[in-house]
mmCIF file of C-alpha atoms and ligand atoms in Angstrom:
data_model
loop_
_atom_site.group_PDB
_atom_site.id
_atom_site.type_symbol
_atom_site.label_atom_id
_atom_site.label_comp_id
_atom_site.label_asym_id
_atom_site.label_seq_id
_atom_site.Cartn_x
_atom_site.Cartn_y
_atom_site.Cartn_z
ATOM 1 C CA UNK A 12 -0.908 12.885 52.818
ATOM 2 C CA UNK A 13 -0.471 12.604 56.881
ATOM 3 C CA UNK A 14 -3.709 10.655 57.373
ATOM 4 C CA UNK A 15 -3.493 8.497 55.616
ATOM 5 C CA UNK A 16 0.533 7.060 54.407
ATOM 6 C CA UNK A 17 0.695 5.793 51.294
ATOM 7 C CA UNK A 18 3.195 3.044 50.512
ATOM 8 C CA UNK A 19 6.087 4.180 49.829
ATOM 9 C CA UNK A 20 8.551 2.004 47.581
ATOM 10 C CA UNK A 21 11.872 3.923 46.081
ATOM 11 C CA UNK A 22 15.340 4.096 46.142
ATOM 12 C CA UNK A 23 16.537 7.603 47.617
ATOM 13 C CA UNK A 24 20.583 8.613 47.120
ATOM 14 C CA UNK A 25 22.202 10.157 49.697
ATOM 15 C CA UNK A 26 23.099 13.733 48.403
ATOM 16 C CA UNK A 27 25.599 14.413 50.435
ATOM 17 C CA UNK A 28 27.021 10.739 49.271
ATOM 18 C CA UNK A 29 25.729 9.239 46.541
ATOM 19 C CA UNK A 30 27.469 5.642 47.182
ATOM 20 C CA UNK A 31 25.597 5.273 49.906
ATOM 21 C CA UNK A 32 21.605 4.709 49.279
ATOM 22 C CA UNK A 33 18.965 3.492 51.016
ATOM 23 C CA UNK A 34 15.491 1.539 49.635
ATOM 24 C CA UNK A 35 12.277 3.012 51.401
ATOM 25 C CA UNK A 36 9.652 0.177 51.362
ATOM 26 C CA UNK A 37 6.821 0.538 53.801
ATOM 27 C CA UNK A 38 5.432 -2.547 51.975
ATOM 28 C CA UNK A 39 5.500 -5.230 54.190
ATOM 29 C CA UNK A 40 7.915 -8.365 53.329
ATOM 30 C CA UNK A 41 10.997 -6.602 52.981
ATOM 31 C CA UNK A 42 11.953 -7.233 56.489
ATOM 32 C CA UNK A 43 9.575 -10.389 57.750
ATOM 33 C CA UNK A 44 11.388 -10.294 61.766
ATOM 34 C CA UNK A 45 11.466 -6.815 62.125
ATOM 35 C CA UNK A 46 11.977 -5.877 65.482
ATOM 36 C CA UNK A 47 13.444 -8.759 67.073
ATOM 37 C CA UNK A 48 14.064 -8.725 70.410
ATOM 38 C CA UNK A 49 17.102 -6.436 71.322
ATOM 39 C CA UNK A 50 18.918 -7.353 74.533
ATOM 40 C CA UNK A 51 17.924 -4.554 77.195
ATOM 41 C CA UNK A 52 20.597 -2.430 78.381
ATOM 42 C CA UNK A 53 20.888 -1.735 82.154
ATOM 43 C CA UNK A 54 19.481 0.805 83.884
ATOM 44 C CA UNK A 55 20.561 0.359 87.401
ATOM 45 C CA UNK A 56 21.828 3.890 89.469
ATOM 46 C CA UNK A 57 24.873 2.244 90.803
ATOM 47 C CA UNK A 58 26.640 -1.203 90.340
ATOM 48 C CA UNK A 59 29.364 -2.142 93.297
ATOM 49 C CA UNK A 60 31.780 -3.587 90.719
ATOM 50 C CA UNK A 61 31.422 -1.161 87.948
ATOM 51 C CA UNK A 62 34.493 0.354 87.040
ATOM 52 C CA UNK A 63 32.804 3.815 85.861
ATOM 53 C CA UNK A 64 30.394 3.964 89.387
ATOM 54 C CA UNK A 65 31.856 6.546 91.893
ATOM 55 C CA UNK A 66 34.040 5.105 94.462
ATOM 56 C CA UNK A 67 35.589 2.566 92.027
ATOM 57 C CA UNK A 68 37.869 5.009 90.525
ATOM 58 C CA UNK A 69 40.848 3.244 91.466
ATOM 59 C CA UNK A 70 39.556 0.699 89.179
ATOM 60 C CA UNK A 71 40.349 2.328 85.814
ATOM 61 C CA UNK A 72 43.661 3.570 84.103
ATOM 62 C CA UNK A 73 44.120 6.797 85.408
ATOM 63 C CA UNK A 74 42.224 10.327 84.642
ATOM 64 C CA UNK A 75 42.733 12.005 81.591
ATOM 65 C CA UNK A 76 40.352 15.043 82.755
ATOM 66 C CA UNK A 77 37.466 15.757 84.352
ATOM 67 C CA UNK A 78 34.740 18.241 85.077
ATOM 68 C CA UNK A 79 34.218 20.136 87.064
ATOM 69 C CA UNK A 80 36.656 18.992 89.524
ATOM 70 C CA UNK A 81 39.122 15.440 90.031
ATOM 71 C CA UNK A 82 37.151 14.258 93.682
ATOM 72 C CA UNK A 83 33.593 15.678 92.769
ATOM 73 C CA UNK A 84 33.190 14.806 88.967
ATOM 74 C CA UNK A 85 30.171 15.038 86.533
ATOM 75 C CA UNK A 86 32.199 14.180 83.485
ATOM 76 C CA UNK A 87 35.009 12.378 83.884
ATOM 77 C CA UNK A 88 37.968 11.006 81.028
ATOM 78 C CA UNK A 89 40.322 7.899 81.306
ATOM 79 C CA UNK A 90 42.587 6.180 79.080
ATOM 80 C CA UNK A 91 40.954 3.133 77.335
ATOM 81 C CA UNK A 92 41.890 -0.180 79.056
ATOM 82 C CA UNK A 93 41.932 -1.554 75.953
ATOM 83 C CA UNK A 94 43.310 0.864 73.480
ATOM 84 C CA UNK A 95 42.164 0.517 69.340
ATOM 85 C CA UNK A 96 45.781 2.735 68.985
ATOM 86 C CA UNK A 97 48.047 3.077 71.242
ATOM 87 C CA UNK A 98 50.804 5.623 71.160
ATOM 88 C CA UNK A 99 53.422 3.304 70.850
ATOM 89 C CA UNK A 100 54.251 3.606 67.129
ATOM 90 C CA UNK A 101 55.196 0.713 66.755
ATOM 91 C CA UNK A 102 51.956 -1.200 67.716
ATOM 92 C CA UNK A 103 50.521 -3.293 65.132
ATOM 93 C CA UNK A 104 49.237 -1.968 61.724
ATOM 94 C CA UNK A 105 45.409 -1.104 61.164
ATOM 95 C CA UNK A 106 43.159 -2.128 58.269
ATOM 96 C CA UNK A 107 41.270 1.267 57.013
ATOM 97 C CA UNK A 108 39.215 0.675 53.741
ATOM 98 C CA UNK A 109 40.309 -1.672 50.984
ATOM 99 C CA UNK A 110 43.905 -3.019 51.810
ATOM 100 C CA UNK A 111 45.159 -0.066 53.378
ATOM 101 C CA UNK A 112 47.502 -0.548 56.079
ATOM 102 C CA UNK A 113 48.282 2.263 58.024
ATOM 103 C CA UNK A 114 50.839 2.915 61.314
ATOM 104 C CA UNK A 115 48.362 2.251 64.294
ATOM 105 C CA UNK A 116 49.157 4.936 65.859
ATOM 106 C CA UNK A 117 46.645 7.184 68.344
ATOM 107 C CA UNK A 118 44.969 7.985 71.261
ATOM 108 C CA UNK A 119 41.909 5.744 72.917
ATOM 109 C CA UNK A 120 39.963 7.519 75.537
ATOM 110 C CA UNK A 121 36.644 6.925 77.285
ATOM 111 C CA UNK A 122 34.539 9.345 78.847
ATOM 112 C CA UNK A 123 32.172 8.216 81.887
ATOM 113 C CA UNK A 124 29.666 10.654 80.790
ATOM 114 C CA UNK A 125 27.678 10.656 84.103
ATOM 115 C CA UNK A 126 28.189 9.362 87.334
ATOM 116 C CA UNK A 127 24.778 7.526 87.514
ATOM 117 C CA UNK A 128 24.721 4.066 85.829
ATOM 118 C CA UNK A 129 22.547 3.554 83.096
ATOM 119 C CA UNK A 130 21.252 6.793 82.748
ATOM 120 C CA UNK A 131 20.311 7.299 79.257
ATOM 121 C CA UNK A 132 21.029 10.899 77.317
ATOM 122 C CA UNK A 133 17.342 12.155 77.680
ATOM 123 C CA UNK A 134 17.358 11.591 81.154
ATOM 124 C CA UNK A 135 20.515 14.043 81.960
ATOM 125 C CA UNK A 136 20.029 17.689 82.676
ATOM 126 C CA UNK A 137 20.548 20.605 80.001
ATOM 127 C CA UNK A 138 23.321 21.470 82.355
ATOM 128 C CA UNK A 139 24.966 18.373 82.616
ATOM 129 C CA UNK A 140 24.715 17.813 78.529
ATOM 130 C CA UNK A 141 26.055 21.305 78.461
ATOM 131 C CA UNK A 142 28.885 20.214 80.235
ATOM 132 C CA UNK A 143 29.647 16.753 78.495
ATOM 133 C CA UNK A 144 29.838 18.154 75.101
ATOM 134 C CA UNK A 145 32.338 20.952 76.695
ATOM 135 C CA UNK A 146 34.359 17.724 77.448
ATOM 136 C CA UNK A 147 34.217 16.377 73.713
ATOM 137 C CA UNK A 148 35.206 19.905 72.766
ATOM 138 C CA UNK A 149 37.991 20.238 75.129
ATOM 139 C CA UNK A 150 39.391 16.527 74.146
ATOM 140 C CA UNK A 151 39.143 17.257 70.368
ATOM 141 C CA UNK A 152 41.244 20.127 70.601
ATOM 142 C CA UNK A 153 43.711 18.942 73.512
ATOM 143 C CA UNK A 154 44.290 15.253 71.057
ATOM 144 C CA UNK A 155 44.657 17.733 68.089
ATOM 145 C CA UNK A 156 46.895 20.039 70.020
ATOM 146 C CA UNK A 157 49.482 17.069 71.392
ATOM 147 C CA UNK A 158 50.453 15.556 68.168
ATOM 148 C CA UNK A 159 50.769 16.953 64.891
ATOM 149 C CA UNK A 160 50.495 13.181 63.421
ATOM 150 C CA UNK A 161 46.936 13.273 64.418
ATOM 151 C CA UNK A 162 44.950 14.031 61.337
ATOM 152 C CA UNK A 163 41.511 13.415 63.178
ATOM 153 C CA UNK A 164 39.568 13.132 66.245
ATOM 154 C CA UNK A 165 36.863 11.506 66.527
ATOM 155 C CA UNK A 166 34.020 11.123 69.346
ATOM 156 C CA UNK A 167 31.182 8.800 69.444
ATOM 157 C CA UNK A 168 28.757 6.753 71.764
ATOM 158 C CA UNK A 169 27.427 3.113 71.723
ATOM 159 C CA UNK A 170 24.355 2.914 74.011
ATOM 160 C CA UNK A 171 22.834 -0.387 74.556
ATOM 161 C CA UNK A 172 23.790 -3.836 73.710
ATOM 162 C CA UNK A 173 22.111 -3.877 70.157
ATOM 163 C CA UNK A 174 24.782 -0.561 69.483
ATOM 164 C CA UNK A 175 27.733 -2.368 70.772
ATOM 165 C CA UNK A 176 28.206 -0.966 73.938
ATOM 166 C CA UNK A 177 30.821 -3.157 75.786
ATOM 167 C CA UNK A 178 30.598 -1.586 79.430
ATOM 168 C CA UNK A 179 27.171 -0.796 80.260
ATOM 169 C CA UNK A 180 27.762 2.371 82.318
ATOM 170 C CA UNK A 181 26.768 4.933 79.897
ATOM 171 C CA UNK A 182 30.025 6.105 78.497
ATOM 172 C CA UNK A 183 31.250 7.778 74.742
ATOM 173 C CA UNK A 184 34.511 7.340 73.017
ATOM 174 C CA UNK A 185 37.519 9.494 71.708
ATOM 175 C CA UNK A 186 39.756 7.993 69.027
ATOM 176 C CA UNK A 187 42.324 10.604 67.660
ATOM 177 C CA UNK A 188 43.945 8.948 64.316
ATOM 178 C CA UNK A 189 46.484 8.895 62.450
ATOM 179 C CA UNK A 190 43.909 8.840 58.828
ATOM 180 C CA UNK A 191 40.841 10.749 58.237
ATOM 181 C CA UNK A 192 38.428 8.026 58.295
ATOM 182 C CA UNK A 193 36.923 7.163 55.150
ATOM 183 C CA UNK A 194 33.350 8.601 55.695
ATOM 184 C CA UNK A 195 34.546 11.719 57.214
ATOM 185 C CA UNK A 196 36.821 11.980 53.465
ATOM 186 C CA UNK A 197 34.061 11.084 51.394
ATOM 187 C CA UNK A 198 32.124 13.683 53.041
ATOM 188 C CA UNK A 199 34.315 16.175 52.971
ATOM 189 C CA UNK A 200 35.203 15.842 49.585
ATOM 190 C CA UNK A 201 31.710 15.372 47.992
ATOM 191 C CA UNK A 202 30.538 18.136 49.605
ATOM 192 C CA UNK A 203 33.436 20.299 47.736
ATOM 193 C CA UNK A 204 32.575 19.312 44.822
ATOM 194 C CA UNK A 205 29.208 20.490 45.590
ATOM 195 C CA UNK A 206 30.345 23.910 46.475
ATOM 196 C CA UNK A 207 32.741 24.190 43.713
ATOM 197 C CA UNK A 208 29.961 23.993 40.801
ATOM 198 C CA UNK A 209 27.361 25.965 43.605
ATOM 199 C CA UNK A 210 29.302 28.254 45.686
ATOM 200 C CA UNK A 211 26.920 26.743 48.341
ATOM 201 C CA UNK A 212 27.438 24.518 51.076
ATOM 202 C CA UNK A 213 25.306 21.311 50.502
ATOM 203 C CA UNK A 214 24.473 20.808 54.484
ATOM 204 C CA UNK A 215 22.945 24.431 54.618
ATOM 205 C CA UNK A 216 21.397 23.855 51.312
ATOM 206 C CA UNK A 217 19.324 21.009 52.781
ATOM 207 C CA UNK A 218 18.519 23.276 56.056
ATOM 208 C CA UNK A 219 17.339 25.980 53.937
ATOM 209 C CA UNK A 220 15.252 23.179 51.606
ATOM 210 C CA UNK A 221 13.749 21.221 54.892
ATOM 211 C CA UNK A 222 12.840 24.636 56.857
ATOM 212 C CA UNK A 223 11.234 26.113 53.282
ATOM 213 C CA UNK A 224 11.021 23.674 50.109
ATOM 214 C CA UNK A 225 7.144 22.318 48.902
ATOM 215 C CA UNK A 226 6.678 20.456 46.241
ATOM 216 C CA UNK A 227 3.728 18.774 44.345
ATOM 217 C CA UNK A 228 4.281 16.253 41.475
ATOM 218 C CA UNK A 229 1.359 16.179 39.016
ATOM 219 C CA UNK A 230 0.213 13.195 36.778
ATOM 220 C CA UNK A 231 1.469 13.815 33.120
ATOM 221 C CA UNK A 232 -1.663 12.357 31.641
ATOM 222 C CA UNK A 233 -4.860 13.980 33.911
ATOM 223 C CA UNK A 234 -2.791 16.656 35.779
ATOM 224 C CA UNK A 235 -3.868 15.318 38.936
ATOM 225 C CA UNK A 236 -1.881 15.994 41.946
ATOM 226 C CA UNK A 237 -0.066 12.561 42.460
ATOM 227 C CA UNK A 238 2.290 13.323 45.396
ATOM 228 C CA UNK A 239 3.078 16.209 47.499
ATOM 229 C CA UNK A 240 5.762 16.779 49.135
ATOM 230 C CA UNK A 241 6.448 18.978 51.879
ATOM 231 C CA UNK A 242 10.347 18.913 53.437
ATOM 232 C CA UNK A 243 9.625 20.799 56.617
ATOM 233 C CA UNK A 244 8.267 16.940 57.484
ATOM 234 C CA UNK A 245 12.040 16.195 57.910
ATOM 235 C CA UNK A 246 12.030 18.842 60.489
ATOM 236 C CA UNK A 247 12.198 17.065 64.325
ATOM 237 C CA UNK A 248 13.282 19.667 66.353
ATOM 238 C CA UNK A 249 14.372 23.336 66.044
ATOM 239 C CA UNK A 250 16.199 25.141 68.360
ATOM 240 C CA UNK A 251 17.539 28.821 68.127
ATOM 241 C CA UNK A 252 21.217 27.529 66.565
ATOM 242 C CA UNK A 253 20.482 23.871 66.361
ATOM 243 C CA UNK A 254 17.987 22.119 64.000
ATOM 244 C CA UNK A 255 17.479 17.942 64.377
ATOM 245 C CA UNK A 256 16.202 16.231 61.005
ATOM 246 C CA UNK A 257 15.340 12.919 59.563
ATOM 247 C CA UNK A 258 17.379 12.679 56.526
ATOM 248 C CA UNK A 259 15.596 12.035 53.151
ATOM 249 C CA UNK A 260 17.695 9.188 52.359
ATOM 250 C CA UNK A 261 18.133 7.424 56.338
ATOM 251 C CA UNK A 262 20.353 4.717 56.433
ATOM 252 C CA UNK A 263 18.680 3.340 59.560
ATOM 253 C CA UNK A 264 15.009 3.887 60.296
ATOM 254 C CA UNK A 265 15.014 6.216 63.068
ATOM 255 C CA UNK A 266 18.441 8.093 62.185
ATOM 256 C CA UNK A 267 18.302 11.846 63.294
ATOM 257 C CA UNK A 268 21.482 14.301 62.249
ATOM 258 C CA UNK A 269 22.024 17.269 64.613
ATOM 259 C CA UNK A 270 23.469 20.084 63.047
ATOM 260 C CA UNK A 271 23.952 24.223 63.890
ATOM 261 C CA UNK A 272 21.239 26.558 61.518
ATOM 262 C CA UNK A 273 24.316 28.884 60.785
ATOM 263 C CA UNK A 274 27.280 27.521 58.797
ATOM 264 C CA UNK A 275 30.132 25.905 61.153
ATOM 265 C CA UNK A 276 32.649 23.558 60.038
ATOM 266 C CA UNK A 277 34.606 22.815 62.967
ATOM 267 C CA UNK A 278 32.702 21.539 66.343
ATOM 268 C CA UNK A 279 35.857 23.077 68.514
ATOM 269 C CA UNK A 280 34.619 26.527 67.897
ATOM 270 C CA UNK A 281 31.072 25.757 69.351
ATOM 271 C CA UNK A 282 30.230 29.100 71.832
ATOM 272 C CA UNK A 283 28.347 28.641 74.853
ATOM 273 C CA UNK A 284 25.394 30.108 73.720
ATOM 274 C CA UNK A 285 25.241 27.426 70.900
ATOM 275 C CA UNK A 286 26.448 24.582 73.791
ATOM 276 C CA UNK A 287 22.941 25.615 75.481
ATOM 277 C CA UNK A 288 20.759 24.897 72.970
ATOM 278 C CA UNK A 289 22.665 21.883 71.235
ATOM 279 C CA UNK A 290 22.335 20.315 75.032
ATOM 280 C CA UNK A 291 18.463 21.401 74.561
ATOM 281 C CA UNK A 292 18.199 20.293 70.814
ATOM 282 C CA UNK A 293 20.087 16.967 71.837
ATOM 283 C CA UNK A 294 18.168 16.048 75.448
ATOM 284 C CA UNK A 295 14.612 16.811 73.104
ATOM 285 C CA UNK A 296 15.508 14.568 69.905
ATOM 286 C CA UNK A 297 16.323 11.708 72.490
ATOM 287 C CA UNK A 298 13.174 12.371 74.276
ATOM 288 C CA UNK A 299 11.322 11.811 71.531
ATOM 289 C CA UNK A 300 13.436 8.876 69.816
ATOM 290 C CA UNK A 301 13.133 7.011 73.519
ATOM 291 C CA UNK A 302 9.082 7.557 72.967
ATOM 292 C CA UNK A 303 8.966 6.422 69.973
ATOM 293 C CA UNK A 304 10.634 3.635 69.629
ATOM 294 C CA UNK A 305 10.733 2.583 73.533
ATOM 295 C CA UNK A 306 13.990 2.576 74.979
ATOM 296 C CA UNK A 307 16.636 3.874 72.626
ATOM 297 C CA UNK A 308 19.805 1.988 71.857
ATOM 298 C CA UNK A 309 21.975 3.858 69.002
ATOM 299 C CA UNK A 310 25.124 5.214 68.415
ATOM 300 C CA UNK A 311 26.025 8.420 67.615
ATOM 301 C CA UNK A 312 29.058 10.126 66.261
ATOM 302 C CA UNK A 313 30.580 13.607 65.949
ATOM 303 C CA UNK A 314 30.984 14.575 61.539
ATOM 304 C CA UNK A 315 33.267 18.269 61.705
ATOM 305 C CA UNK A 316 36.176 19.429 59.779
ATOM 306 C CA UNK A 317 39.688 17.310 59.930
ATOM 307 C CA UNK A 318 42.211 19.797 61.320
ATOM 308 C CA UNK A 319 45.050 18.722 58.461
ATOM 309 C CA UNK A 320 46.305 21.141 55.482
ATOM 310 C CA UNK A 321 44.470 18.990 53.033
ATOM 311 C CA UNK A 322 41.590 20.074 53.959
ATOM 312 C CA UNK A 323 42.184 23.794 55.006
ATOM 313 C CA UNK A 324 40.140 25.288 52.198
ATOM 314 C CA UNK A 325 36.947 23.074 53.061
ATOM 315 C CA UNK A 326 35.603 25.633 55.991
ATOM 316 C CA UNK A 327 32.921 26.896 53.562
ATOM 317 C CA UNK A 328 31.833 23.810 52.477
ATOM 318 C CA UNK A 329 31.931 21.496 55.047
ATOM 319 C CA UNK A 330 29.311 21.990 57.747
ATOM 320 C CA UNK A 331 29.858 20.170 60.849
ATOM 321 C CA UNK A 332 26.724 17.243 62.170
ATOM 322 C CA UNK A 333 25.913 14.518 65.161
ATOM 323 C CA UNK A 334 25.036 11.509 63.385
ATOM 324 C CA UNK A 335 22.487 9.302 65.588
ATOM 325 C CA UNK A 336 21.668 5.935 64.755
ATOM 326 C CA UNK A 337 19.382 4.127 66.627
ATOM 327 C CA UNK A 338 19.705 0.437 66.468
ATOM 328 C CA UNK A 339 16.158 -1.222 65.936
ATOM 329 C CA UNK A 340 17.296 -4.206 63.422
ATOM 330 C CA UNK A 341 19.467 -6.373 62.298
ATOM 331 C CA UNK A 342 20.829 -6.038 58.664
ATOM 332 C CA UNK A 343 19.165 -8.759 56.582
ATOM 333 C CA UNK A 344 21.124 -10.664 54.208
ATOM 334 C CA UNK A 345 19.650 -8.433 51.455
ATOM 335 C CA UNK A 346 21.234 -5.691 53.117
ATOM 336 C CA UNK A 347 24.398 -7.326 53.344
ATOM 337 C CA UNK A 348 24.696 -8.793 50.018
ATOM 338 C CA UNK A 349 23.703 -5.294 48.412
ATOM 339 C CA UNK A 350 24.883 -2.898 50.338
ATOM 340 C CA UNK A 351 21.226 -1.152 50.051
ATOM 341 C CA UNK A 352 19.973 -0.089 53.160
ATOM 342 C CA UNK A 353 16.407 -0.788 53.659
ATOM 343 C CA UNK A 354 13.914 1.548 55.826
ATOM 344 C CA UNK A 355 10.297 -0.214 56.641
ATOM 345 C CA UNK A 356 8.946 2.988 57.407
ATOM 346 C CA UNK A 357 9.083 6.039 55.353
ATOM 347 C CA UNK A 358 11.276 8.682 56.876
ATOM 348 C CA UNK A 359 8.555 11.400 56.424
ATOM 349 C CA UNK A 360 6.273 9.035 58.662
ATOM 350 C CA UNK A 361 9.005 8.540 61.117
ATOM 351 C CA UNK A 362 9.395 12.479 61.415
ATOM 352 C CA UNK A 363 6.019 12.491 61.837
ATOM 353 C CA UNK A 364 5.935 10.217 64.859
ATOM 354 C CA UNK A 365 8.824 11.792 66.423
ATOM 355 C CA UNK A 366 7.145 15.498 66.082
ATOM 356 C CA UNK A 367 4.042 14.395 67.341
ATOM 357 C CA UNK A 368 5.590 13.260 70.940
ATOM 358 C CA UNK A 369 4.667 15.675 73.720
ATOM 359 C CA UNK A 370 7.693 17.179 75.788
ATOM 360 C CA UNK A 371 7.078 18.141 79.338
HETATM 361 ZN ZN1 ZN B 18 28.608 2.040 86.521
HETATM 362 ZN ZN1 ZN B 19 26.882 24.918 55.802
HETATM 363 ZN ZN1 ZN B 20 28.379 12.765 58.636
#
């Protein structure tokens, strides 16, 4: 089946949420302009009026934290300029989901994740990546810790244009809300249900299934083999307490989900040990993505347990992930109008290409 890729055309669920689906059709048509050209995002070391370039410190709100020290920083965490929530409560009302207005109420901060310009994830050291996702850890908990209103904290990154990124120093995002965002819910929730008929969690179900589960489907009629199927494809990259996979049912073509072998539902307790190889595991997936599709642009986002009491009893079923997803098109009015994602490429073939890249 890896010589030779058979068209592939079939709509695949989402198991972890089954709203959310996604139409694999390597068949050509579906998406005529594939590919068009993405603005490219800047790569330059330093820029004299950047805000997030050292020296021009002066010309942000001031630091939140950052690491290792205040004068000599790697990592470094400001106030947003430009806040989504502020934590005046009585800024104006958000629109979460269908109709539902909620007190905006919350914390906006932006890490500078790297002194250098445009350097791009793959392109940072183990250390460094060690030490930014200490500083996601250390804002979760801190947001979490100041306000008991604060029901969760989420941390994500737009890199590139074509993801949205506003300043083009590399940079990711903290928003600490008032709401559990919708996604983060559904997941939660769906994945309860899950364990509540399984007594398994559904994330380490699908770890166990891509690092073990063949399958071969035979014709009814002659008993011939007609497809086999072999989930250790989804497999990108495994590392001693990290695995990165393609998802069966990718919403965006080259979409890769980061998440620990062992069962952990809240990021905050990551140990050091596991911080090692998740900066490995992380720095190696983006290698690989940048390879493949030639110069990565994507955002990514942080999926782990709410801290409220609602969700308390979810710690065995909810499995904490990194989301990526890499921007490489735009939606087509199909897309739109259906809410069906559509993938041109079959996400076994795109695991395939992303194995096959040689690391240093
Ligand atoms: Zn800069
Ligand atoms: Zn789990
Ligand atoms: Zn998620």
């Amino acid at each position: 089946m890896t010589d030779q890729p058979e068209a592939v055309r079939e709509i695949r669920i989402n198991p972890i949420l089954p709203s959310e689906s996604v139409l694999v059709s390597t068949a050509r048509g579906m998406r005529p302009r594939k590919n068009e050209e993405l603005a490219p995002r800047d790569s330059r070391k330093h820029v004299n009026r950047c805000p997030f370039c050292t020296g021009n410190e002066h010309m942000t709100p001031p630091t939140v934290a950052s690491s290792p020290s205040e004068e000599n920083w790697s990592v470094r965490v400001v106030e947003n300029l430009y806040p989504v929530l502020g934590d005046d409560s009585k800024s104006s009302n958000l629109v979460f989901g269908l109709q539902q207005a909620i007190d905006g109420y919350g914390r906006h901060e932006v890490i500078v994740d790297h002194p250098e310009h445009g350097i791009a994830i793959q392109d940072m050291s183990e250390d460094h990546l060690f030490r930014l996702t200490g500083v996601y850890r250390d804002r979760i908990r801190e947001l979490y810790k100041a306000d008991e209103r604060i029901q969760y904290v989420l941390v994500f990154k737009n890199f590139g244009p074509a993801a949205g990124a506003s300043i083009p120093h590399t940079h990711s995002q903290v928003i600490a809300m008032p709401v559990v965002p919708e996604n983060v819910y559904n997941e939660v929730t769906h994945s309860r249900k899950y364990f509540e008929k399984t007594r398994q969690c559904i994330f380490c179900s699908l770890i166990d299934e891509a690092l073990t589960f063949e399958a071969t489907i035979y014709d009814r009629e002659s008993g011939a083999v007609r497809r086999q199927f072999n989930v250790g494809q989804y497999v990108i990259e495994r590392g001693e307490h990290f695995v990165a996979i393609k998802p069966f049912a990718s919403r965006y073509e080259w979409e890769i989900h980061i998440l620990p072998l062992l069962h952990r539902s809240d990021f905050v307790d990551i140990s050091d040990e596991e911080r090692h190889d998740l900066a490995r595991v992380l720095k190696h997936s983006m290698t690989r993505l940048d390879a493949v599709i030639g110069g990565a642009q994507y955002n990514f986002f942080l999926h782990s347990i709410p801290h409220n009491n609602e969700f308390s009893h979810c710690n065995d079923s909810y499995h904490w992930h990194l989301e990526i997803c890499p921007r490489t098109s735009i939606p087509t009015g199909f897309e739109l109008g259906s809410g069906l994602f559509v993938s041109t490429i079959s996400p076994e073939q795109a695991a395939e290409q992303l194995r096959a890249v040689e690391l240093e």
